[in-house]
């Protein structure tokens, strides 16, 4: 599959759930930024947005991403430069979507992901086919940290995906693993 | 897909390559253990073996895994208990394979994975079909840390997989992401 300039991912740190179902803001972790940037780059996405309302976290993420663009680091690990180039930051999901709309001139489709089977969830095949059907359409794919995207986040979505199914109902993947599998199912070969 | 009692994964810390192509031993990291245990459990594997010649690392991994079986932790995060239950440790790949042979009475097939396209590499579909064709056959799927499995590790393999292809040749996934995608392609639905 060729690269698609109008597909973005976002790792959402608010609003997400904690283990008791409360709505919380999670901390940005460096490994999530690297892993999801590398997965986003591998599967041909144009940008990867860290969504968090915490100003200092957005600032830190952008500084780390910028560091990898500097010649010393970029020469040492060119693949990391290419991945971290994708990184942007937004305070809220709505603003990540607005950034994408501004770049493409079209209101993006927003895809919610969840480990739970939500009402009206679409199959991977259905969303994959829809992405392929209109090569110019912008898409924003949301991944939730913590115990997953809160209902308020899912209510912003135009599409909600079925969960990645495990062997026997168990599907407690890390967000790093889940994001990679979901991007592969939507955008990977064949 | 139902659970398969005879498919194991292993995260290999020796012999693997560093960025210059030297053969090295990498350090075990806690997040790799958790992420790969969770992916292995999700895709129905029976065991996940940390392979490292460093005694203290094997000991530490087994202690951490045992901790999650204790009632206090298990009650708080049951899904983590189920994932960490899979964890075993072996000093070398040959011993991981021997453990699997001992449990099943059959010499296992050993699958090597790589981000590079190696000679004689098989497609995901070919290996998936072979896994399904004989439900009793034992399989050991190897993931390399660092810059990937060294030639000595690959020479122990009965099967070598094609790389996870990116959009335009870029495929620098973390081992956490790559392992999840590979297990999904071999064992996930549909």
GROMACS .gro file of C-alpha atoms in nm:
model
  380
    1UNK     CA    1   0.000   0.000   0.000
    2UNK     CA    2   0.135   0.343  -0.091
    3UNK     CA    3   0.163   0.618   0.167
    4UNK     CA    4  -0.152   0.815   0.229
    5UNK     CA    5  -0.095   1.182   0.313
    6UNK     CA    6  -0.427   1.221   0.486
    7UNK     CA    7  -0.432   0.949   0.749
    8UNK     CA    8  -0.330   1.049   1.099
    9UNK     CA    9  -0.324   0.863   1.428
   10UNK     CA   10  -0.355   1.004   1.776
   11UNK     CA   11  -0.268   0.865   2.117
   12UNK     CA   12  -0.527   1.008   2.353
   13UNK     CA   13  -0.439   1.082   2.718
   14UNK     CA   14  -0.771   1.253   2.796
   15UNK     CA   15  -1.058   1.172   2.819
   16UNK     CA   16  -0.976   0.810   2.901
   17UNK     CA   17  -1.093   0.567   3.166
   18UNK     CA   18  -0.908   0.427   3.464
   19UNK     CA   19  -0.962   0.077   3.602
   20UNK     CA   20  -1.268   0.188   3.800
   21UNK     CA   21  -1.426   0.362   3.502
   22UNK     CA   22  -1.342   0.716   3.616
   23UNK     CA   23  -1.247   0.971   3.353
   24UNK     CA   24  -0.882   1.061   3.392
   25UNK     CA   25  -0.581   1.217   3.221
   26UNK     CA   26  -0.290   0.975   3.186
   27UNK     CA   27   0.076   1.066   3.168
   28UNK     CA   28   0.257   1.068   2.837
   29UNK     CA   29   0.527   0.801   2.834
   30UNK     CA   30   0.829   0.815   2.611
   31UNK     CA   31   0.805   0.456   2.494
   32UNK     CA   32   0.447   0.503   2.375
   33UNK     CA   33   0.556   0.803   2.168
   34UNK     CA   34   0.838   0.609   2.004
   35UNK     CA   35   0.645   0.287   1.946
   36UNK     CA   36   0.338   0.454   1.800
   37UNK     CA   37   0.545   0.692   1.587
   38UNK     CA   38   0.734   0.394   1.444
   39UNK     CA   39   0.413   0.199   1.381
   40UNK     CA   40   0.247   0.505   1.225
   41UNK     CA   41   0.545   0.559   0.996
   42UNK     CA   42   0.563   0.190   0.904
   43UNK     CA   43   0.200   0.178   0.799
   44UNK     CA   44   0.226   0.495   0.593
   45UNK     CA   45   0.055   0.755   0.810
   46UNK     CA   46   0.134   1.121   0.768
   47UNK     CA   47   0.117   1.241   1.128
   48UNK     CA   48   0.094   1.103   1.478
   49UNK     CA   49  -0.064   1.339   1.729
   50UNK     CA   50  -0.008   1.317   2.104
   51UNK     CA   51  -0.332   1.442   2.253
   52UNK     CA   52  -0.304   1.568   2.610
   53UNK     CA   53  -0.435   1.874   2.791
   54UNK     CA   54  -0.114   1.891   2.999
   55UNK     CA   55   0.092   2.173   2.846
   56UNK     CA   56   0.427   2.053   2.976
   57UNK     CA   57   0.371   1.705   2.834
   58UNK     CA   58   0.298   1.842   2.487
   59UNK     CA   59   0.605   2.063   2.511
   60UNK     CA   60   0.826   1.772   2.621
   61UNK     CA   61   0.702   1.546   2.343
   62UNK     CA   62   0.773   1.808   2.079
   63UNK     CA   63   1.120   1.869   2.223
   64UNK     CA   64   1.205   1.498   2.217
   65UNK     CA   65   1.075   1.468   1.861
   66UNK     CA   66   1.281   1.771   1.757
   67UNK     CA   67   1.593   1.623   1.917
   68UNK     CA   68   1.577   1.326   1.683
   69UNK     CA   69   1.575   1.564   1.385
   70UNK     CA   70   1.913   1.707   1.487
   71UNK     CA   71   2.201   1.591   1.275
   72UNK     CA   72   2.390   1.399   1.543
   73UNK     CA   73   2.091   1.182   1.636
   74UNK     CA   74   1.947   1.164   1.287
   75UNK     CA   75   2.276   1.032   1.147
   76UNK     CA   76   2.302   0.771   1.420
   77UNK     CA   77   1.945   0.641   1.384
   78UNK     CA   78   1.788   0.769   1.059
   79UNK     CA   79   1.485   0.543   1.100
   80UNK     CA   80   1.402   0.713   1.431
   81UNK     CA   81   1.426   1.055   1.267
   82UNK     CA   82   1.172   0.951   1.003
   83UNK     CA   83   0.932   0.816   1.266
   84UNK     CA   84   0.958   1.109   1.506
   85UNK     CA   85   0.907   1.354   1.218
   86UNK     CA   86   0.541   1.253   1.225
   87UNK     CA   87   0.487   1.370   1.583
   88UNK     CA   88   0.254   1.661   1.659
   89UNK     CA   89   0.070   1.756   1.977
   90UNK     CA   90  -0.283   1.873   2.048
   91UNK     CA   91  -0.459   1.963   2.373
   92UNK     CA   92  -0.783   1.789   2.277
   93UNK     CA   93  -0.918   1.544   2.019
   94UNK     CA   94  -1.124   1.821   1.861
   95UNK     CA   95  -0.807   2.018   1.796
   96UNK     CA   96  -0.625   1.720   1.647
   97UNK     CA   97  -0.919   1.681   1.408
   98UNK     CA   98  -0.916   2.054   1.333
   99UNK     CA   99  -0.544   2.039   1.247
  100UNK     CA  100  -0.616   1.761   0.999
  101UNK     CA  101  -0.911   1.951   0.854
  102UNK     CA  102  -0.693   2.258   0.810
  103UNK     CA  103  -0.428   2.061   0.621
  104UNK     CA  104  -0.671   1.881   0.392
  105UNK     CA  105  -0.966   2.119   0.364
  106UNK     CA  106  -1.203   1.838   0.453
  107UNK     CA  107  -1.366   1.736   0.777
  108UNK     CA  108  -1.198   1.409   0.876
  109UNK     CA  109  -1.357   1.080   0.961
  110UNK     CA  110  -1.264   0.992   1.319
  111UNK     CA  111  -1.213   0.626   1.410
  112UNK     CA  112  -1.250   0.513   1.770
  113UNK     CA  113  -1.082   0.195   1.891
  114UNK     CA  114  -1.172  -0.011   2.195
  115UNK     CA  115  -1.095  -0.344   2.356
  116UNK     CA  116  -1.467  -0.375   2.430
  117UNK     CA  117  -1.730  -0.467   2.172
  118UNK     CA  118  -1.930  -0.146   2.139
  119UNK     CA  119  -2.272  -0.102   1.988
  120UNK     CA  120  -2.254  -0.029   1.617
  121UNK     CA  121  -1.889  -0.126   1.595
  122UNK     CA  122  -1.764  -0.182   1.241
  123UNK     CA  123  -1.546  -0.467   1.120
  124UNK     CA  124  -1.185  -0.401   1.026
  125UNK     CA  125  -1.270  -0.501   0.670
  126UNK     CA  126  -1.552  -0.247   0.646
  127UNK     CA  127  -1.332   0.042   0.759
  128UNK     CA  128  -1.037  -0.078   0.549
  129UNK     CA  129  -1.260  -0.086   0.242
  130UNK     CA  130  -1.395   0.260   0.318
  131UNK     CA  131  -1.043   0.402   0.359
  132UNK     CA  132  -0.946   0.256   0.023
  133UNK     CA  133  -1.262   0.369  -0.153
  134UNK     CA  134  -1.181   0.740  -0.132
  135UNK     CA  135  -0.806   0.804  -0.145
  136UNK     CA  136  -0.850   1.176  -0.072
  137UNK     CA  137  -1.055   1.146   0.246
  138UNK     CA  138  -0.884   1.244   0.572
  139UNK     CA  139  -0.894   0.996   0.861
  140UNK     CA  140  -0.797   1.036   1.226
  141UNK     CA  141  -0.751   0.707   1.412
  142UNK     CA  142  -0.773   0.734   1.793
  143UNK     CA  143  -0.600   0.506   2.043
  144UNK     CA  144  -0.680   0.536   2.412
  145UNK     CA  145  -0.430   0.506   2.694
  146UNK     CA  146  -0.525   0.386   3.044
  147UNK     CA  147  -0.835   0.162   3.032
  148UNK     CA  148  -0.939   0.303   2.693
  149UNK     CA  149  -1.122   0.596   2.535
  150UNK     CA  150  -1.395   0.747   2.752
  151UNK     CA  151  -1.753   0.772   2.615
  152UNK     CA  152  -1.696   1.145   2.550
  153UNK     CA  153  -1.408   1.057   2.320
  154UNK     CA  154  -1.605   0.786   2.141
  155UNK     CA  155  -1.895   1.028   2.090
  156UNK     CA  156  -1.665   1.237   1.869
  157UNK     CA  157  -1.607   0.941   1.639
  158UNK     CA  158  -1.770   0.888   1.303
  159UNK     CA  159  -1.661   0.522   1.307
  160UNK     CA  160  -1.599   0.281   1.595
  161UNK     CA  161  -1.397  -0.034   1.532
  162UNK     CA  162  -1.459  -0.383   1.665
  163UNK     CA  163  -1.197  -0.500   1.917
  164UNK     CA  164  -0.894  -0.706   1.821
  165UNK     CA  165  -1.025  -1.049   1.912
  166UNK     CA  166  -0.814  -1.288   2.109
  167UNK     CA  167  -0.823  -1.663   2.115
  168UNK     CA  168  -1.087  -1.702   2.382
  169UNK     CA  169  -1.217  -1.358   2.470
  170UNK     CA  170  -0.895  -1.242   2.636
  171UNK     CA  171  -0.773  -0.927   2.458
  172UNK     CA  172  -0.569  -0.722   2.702
  173UNK     CA  173  -0.310  -0.592   2.460
  174UNK     CA  174  -0.093  -0.295   2.551
  175UNK     CA  175  -0.183   0.018   2.355
  176UNK     CA  176   0.154  -0.020   2.178
  177UNK     CA  177   0.062  -0.369   2.058
  178UNK     CA  178  -0.303  -0.292   1.986
  179UNK     CA  179  -0.220   0.016   1.778
  180UNK     CA  180   0.025  -0.182   1.565
  181UNK     CA  181  -0.226  -0.462   1.501
  182UNK     CA  182  -0.506  -0.216   1.420
  183UNK     CA  183  -0.293  -0.014   1.177
  184UNK     CA  184  -0.180  -0.337   1.011
  185UNK     CA  185  -0.538  -0.458   0.975
  186UNK     CA  186  -0.652  -0.124   0.831
  187UNK     CA  187  -0.352  -0.029   0.620
  188UNK     CA  188  -0.094  -0.309   0.605
  189UNK     CA  189  -0.038  -0.557   0.327
  190UNK     CA  190  -0.180  -0.752   0.170
  191UNK     CA  191  -0.931  -1.935   1.662
  192UNK     CA  192  -0.925  -2.163   1.964
  193UNK     CA  193  -0.628  -2.172   2.198
  194UNK     CA  194  -0.346  -2.396   2.084
  195UNK     CA  195  -0.158  -2.565   2.368
  196UNK     CA  196   0.156  -2.622   2.165
  197UNK     CA  197   0.248  -2.280   2.030
  198UNK     CA  198   0.510  -2.088   2.224
  199UNK     CA  199   0.684  -1.757   2.163
  200UNK     CA  200   1.025  -1.648   2.280
  201UNK     CA  201   1.187  -1.309   2.312
  202UNK     CA  202   1.553  -1.365   2.238
  203UNK     CA  203   1.822  -1.152   2.407
  204UNK     CA  204   2.116  -1.354   2.269
  205UNK     CA  205   2.239  -1.406   2.001
  206UNK     CA  206   2.111  -1.080   1.852
  207UNK     CA  207   2.273  -0.801   1.651
  208UNK     CA  208   2.355  -0.447   1.754
  209UNK     CA  209   2.341  -0.151   1.517
  210UNK     CA  210   2.687  -0.230   1.378
  211UNK     CA  211   2.606  -0.596   1.319
  212UNK     CA  212   2.800  -0.725   1.620
  213UNK     CA  213   2.657  -1.020   1.811
  214UNK     CA  214   2.549  -0.905   2.154
  215UNK     CA  215   2.337  -0.989   2.457
  216UNK     CA  216   2.067  -0.729   2.525
  217UNK     CA  217   1.914  -0.649   2.862
  218UNK     CA  218   1.572  -0.780   2.952
  219UNK     CA  219   1.329  -0.492   2.994
  220UNK     CA  220   1.016  -0.515   3.202
  221UNK     CA  221   0.788  -0.357   2.943
  222UNK     CA  222   0.890  -0.612   2.678
  223UNK     CA  223   0.801  -0.894   2.917
  224UNK     CA  224   0.457  -0.749   2.989
  225UNK     CA  225   0.373  -0.650   2.632
  226UNK     CA  226   0.479  -0.979   2.478
  227UNK     CA  227   0.314  -1.184   2.752
  228UNK     CA  228  -0.011  -0.996   2.691
  229UNK     CA  229   0.014  -1.039   2.313
  230UNK     CA  230   0.102  -1.408   2.351
  231UNK     CA  231  -0.197  -1.461   2.579
  232UNK     CA  232  -0.430  -1.266   2.351
  233UNK     CA  233  -0.340  -1.473   2.047
  234UNK     CA  234  -0.380  -1.801   2.233
  235UNK     CA  235  -0.021  -1.910   2.294
  236UNK     CA  236   0.061  -2.149   2.575
  237UNK     CA  237   0.395  -2.012   2.691
  238UNK     CA  238   0.619  -1.712   2.640
  239UNK     CA  239   0.987  -1.779   2.705
  240UNK     CA  240   1.239  -1.509   2.791
  241UNK     CA  241   1.563  -1.635   2.642
  242UNK     CA  242   1.876  -1.485   2.795
  243UNK     CA  243   2.206  -1.632   2.911
  244UNK     CA  244   2.217  -1.382   3.200
  245UNK     CA  245   2.117  -1.579   3.511
  246UNK     CA  246   2.004  -1.281   3.714
  247UNK     CA  247   1.777  -1.159   3.434
  248UNK     CA  248   1.603  -1.496   3.409
  249UNK     CA  249   1.565  -1.501   3.786
  250UNK     CA  250   1.422  -1.148   3.793
  251UNK     CA  251   1.173  -1.221   3.516
  252UNK     CA  252   1.045  -1.531   3.694
  253UNK     CA  253   1.012  -1.338   4.019
  254UNK     CA  254   0.813  -1.059   3.855
  255UNK     CA  255   0.589  -1.312   3.683
  256UNK     CA  256   0.535  -1.494   4.014
  257UNK     CA  257   0.446  -1.167   4.186
  258UNK     CA  258   0.149  -1.121   3.954
  259UNK     CA  259   0.020  -1.465   4.056
  260UNK     CA  260  -0.005  -1.356   4.420
  261UNK     CA  261  -0.356  -1.293   4.538
  262UNK     CA  262  -0.321  -0.918   4.605
  263UNK     CA  263  -0.196  -0.841   4.256
  264UNK     CA  264  -0.402  -1.105   4.080
  265UNK     CA  265  -0.723  -0.968   4.229
  266UNK     CA  266  -0.636  -0.613   4.130
  267UNK     CA  267  -0.544  -0.697   3.769
  268UNK     CA  268  -0.664  -1.048   3.678
  269UNK     CA  269  -0.579  -0.999   3.309
  270UNK     CA  270  -0.215  -0.940   3.402
  271UNK     CA  271  -0.210  -1.260   3.606
  272UNK     CA  272  -0.333  -1.460   3.307
  273UNK     CA  273  -0.071  -1.306   3.079
  274UNK     CA  274   0.224  -1.341   3.317
  275UNK     CA  275   0.129  -1.704   3.386
  276UNK     CA  276   0.269  -1.784   3.042
  277UNK     CA  277   0.619  -1.664   3.125
  278UNK     CA  278   0.911  -1.906   3.138
  279UNK     CA  279   1.285  -1.849   3.103
  280UNK     CA  280   1.559  -2.030   2.916
  281UNK     CA  281   1.931  -1.960   2.885
  282UNK     CA  282   1.942  -2.039   2.513
  283UNK     CA  283   1.709  -2.091   2.218
  284UNK     CA  284   1.801  -2.460   2.207
  285UNK     CA  285   1.679  -2.499   2.564
  286UNK     CA  286   1.353  -2.318   2.495
  287UNK     CA  287   1.294  -2.560   2.209
  288UNK     CA  288   1.391  -2.856   2.432
  289UNK     CA  289   1.137  -2.745   2.696
  290UNK     CA  290   0.866  -2.742   2.431
  291UNK     CA  291   0.977  -3.082   2.299
  292UNK     CA  292   0.964  -3.224   2.650
  293UNK     CA  293   0.607  -3.099   2.704
  294UNK     CA  294   0.474  -3.221   2.370
  295UNK     CA  295   0.694  -3.520   2.287
  296UNK     CA  296   0.761  -3.376   1.943
  297UNK     CA  297   1.049  -3.175   1.805
  298UNK     CA  298   0.907  -2.825   1.746
  299UNK     CA  299   0.915  -2.619   1.433
  300UNK     CA  300   1.109  -2.300   1.505
  301UNK     CA  301   1.002  -1.979   1.330
  302UNK     CA  302   1.250  -1.696   1.286
  303UNK     CA  303   1.130  -1.339   1.236
  304UNK     CA  304   1.323  -1.050   1.086
  305UNK     CA  305   1.271  -0.694   0.963
  306UNK     CA  306   1.495  -0.782   0.669
  307UNK     CA  307   1.386  -0.991   0.371
  308UNK     CA  308   1.591  -1.308   0.411
  309UNK     CA  309   1.659  -1.573   0.151
  310UNK     CA  310   1.396  -1.843   0.154
  311UNK     CA  311   1.160  -1.642   0.372
  312UNK     CA  312   0.804  -1.772   0.379
  313UNK     CA  313   0.487  -1.568   0.353
  314UNK     CA  314   0.266  -1.519   0.657
  315UNK     CA  315  -0.007  -1.709   0.476
  316UNK     CA  316   0.216  -2.011   0.411
  317UNK     CA  317   0.317  -2.040   0.778
  318UNK     CA  318  -0.039  -1.970   0.899
  319UNK     CA  319  -0.170  -2.247   0.676
  320UNK     CA  320   0.098  -2.486   0.798
  321UNK     CA  321   0.018  -2.409   1.162
  322UNK     CA  322  -0.349  -2.481   1.096
  323UNK     CA  323  -0.285  -2.797   0.895
  324UNK     CA  324  -0.155  -2.997   1.193
  325UNK     CA  325  -0.318  -2.892   1.519
  326UNK     CA  326  -0.089  -3.113   1.726
  327UNK     CA  327   0.244  -2.981   1.596
  328UNK     CA  328   0.453  -2.773   1.839
  329UNK     CA  329   0.579  -2.433   1.721
  330UNK     CA  330   0.830  -2.195   1.876
  331UNK     CA  331   0.814  -1.840   1.736
  332UNK     CA  332   1.129  -1.632   1.793
  333UNK     CA  333   1.142  -1.253   1.824
  334UNK     CA  334   1.478  -1.078   1.837
  335UNK     CA  335   1.562  -0.778   2.053
  336UNK     CA  336   1.828  -0.521   1.958
  337UNK     CA  337   1.876  -0.509   1.581
  338UNK     CA  338   1.724  -0.855   1.535
  339UNK     CA  339   1.811  -1.223   1.551
  340UNK     CA  340   2.174  -1.304   1.468
  341UNK     CA  341   2.251  -1.553   1.188
  342UNK     CA  342   2.330  -1.819   1.452
  343UNK     CA  343   1.975  -1.781   1.585
  344UNK     CA  344   1.821  -1.794   1.238
  345UNK     CA  345   2.023  -2.108   1.156
  346UNK     CA  346   1.829  -2.290   1.431
  347UNK     CA  347   1.500  -2.208   1.256
  348UNK     CA  348   1.298  -2.451   1.048
  349UNK     CA  349   1.098  -2.157   0.905
  350UNK     CA  350   1.190  -1.793   0.845
  351UNK     CA  351   0.912  -1.538   0.796
  352UNK     CA  352   0.900  -1.249   0.555
  353UNK     CA  353   0.919  -0.905   0.721
  354UNK     CA  354   0.611  -0.703   0.813
  355UNK     CA  355   0.601  -0.473   0.513
  356UNK     CA  356   0.554  -0.103   0.559
  357UNK     CA  357   0.407   0.148   0.322
  358UNK     CA  358   0.724   0.230   0.133
  359UNK     CA  359   0.998   0.000   0.258
  360UNK     CA  360   1.017   0.158   0.603
  361UNK     CA  361   0.951  -0.110   0.865
  362UNK     CA  362   1.126  -0.011   1.187
  363UNK     CA  363   0.869  -0.141   1.430
  364UNK     CA  364   0.955  -0.194   1.794
  365UNK     CA  365   0.978  -0.561   1.888
  366UNK     CA  366   0.664  -0.506   2.098
  367UNK     CA  367   0.470  -0.385   1.794
  368UNK     CA  368   0.624  -0.633   1.549
  369UNK     CA  369   0.552  -0.933   1.772
  370UNK     CA  370   0.187  -0.830   1.806
  371UNK     CA  371   0.143  -0.787   1.430
  372UNK     CA  372   0.318  -1.118   1.354
  373UNK     CA  373   0.111  -1.314   1.608
  374UNK     CA  374  -0.205  -1.155   1.468
  375UNK     CA  375  -0.108  -1.246   1.112
  376UNK     CA  376  -0.027  -1.605   1.208
  377UNK     CA  377  -0.296  -1.674   1.468
  378UNK     CA  378  -0.548  -1.391   1.488
  379UNK     CA  379  -0.892  -1.376   1.336
  380UNK     CA  380  -1.028  -1.402   1.083
   0.00000   0.00000   0.00000
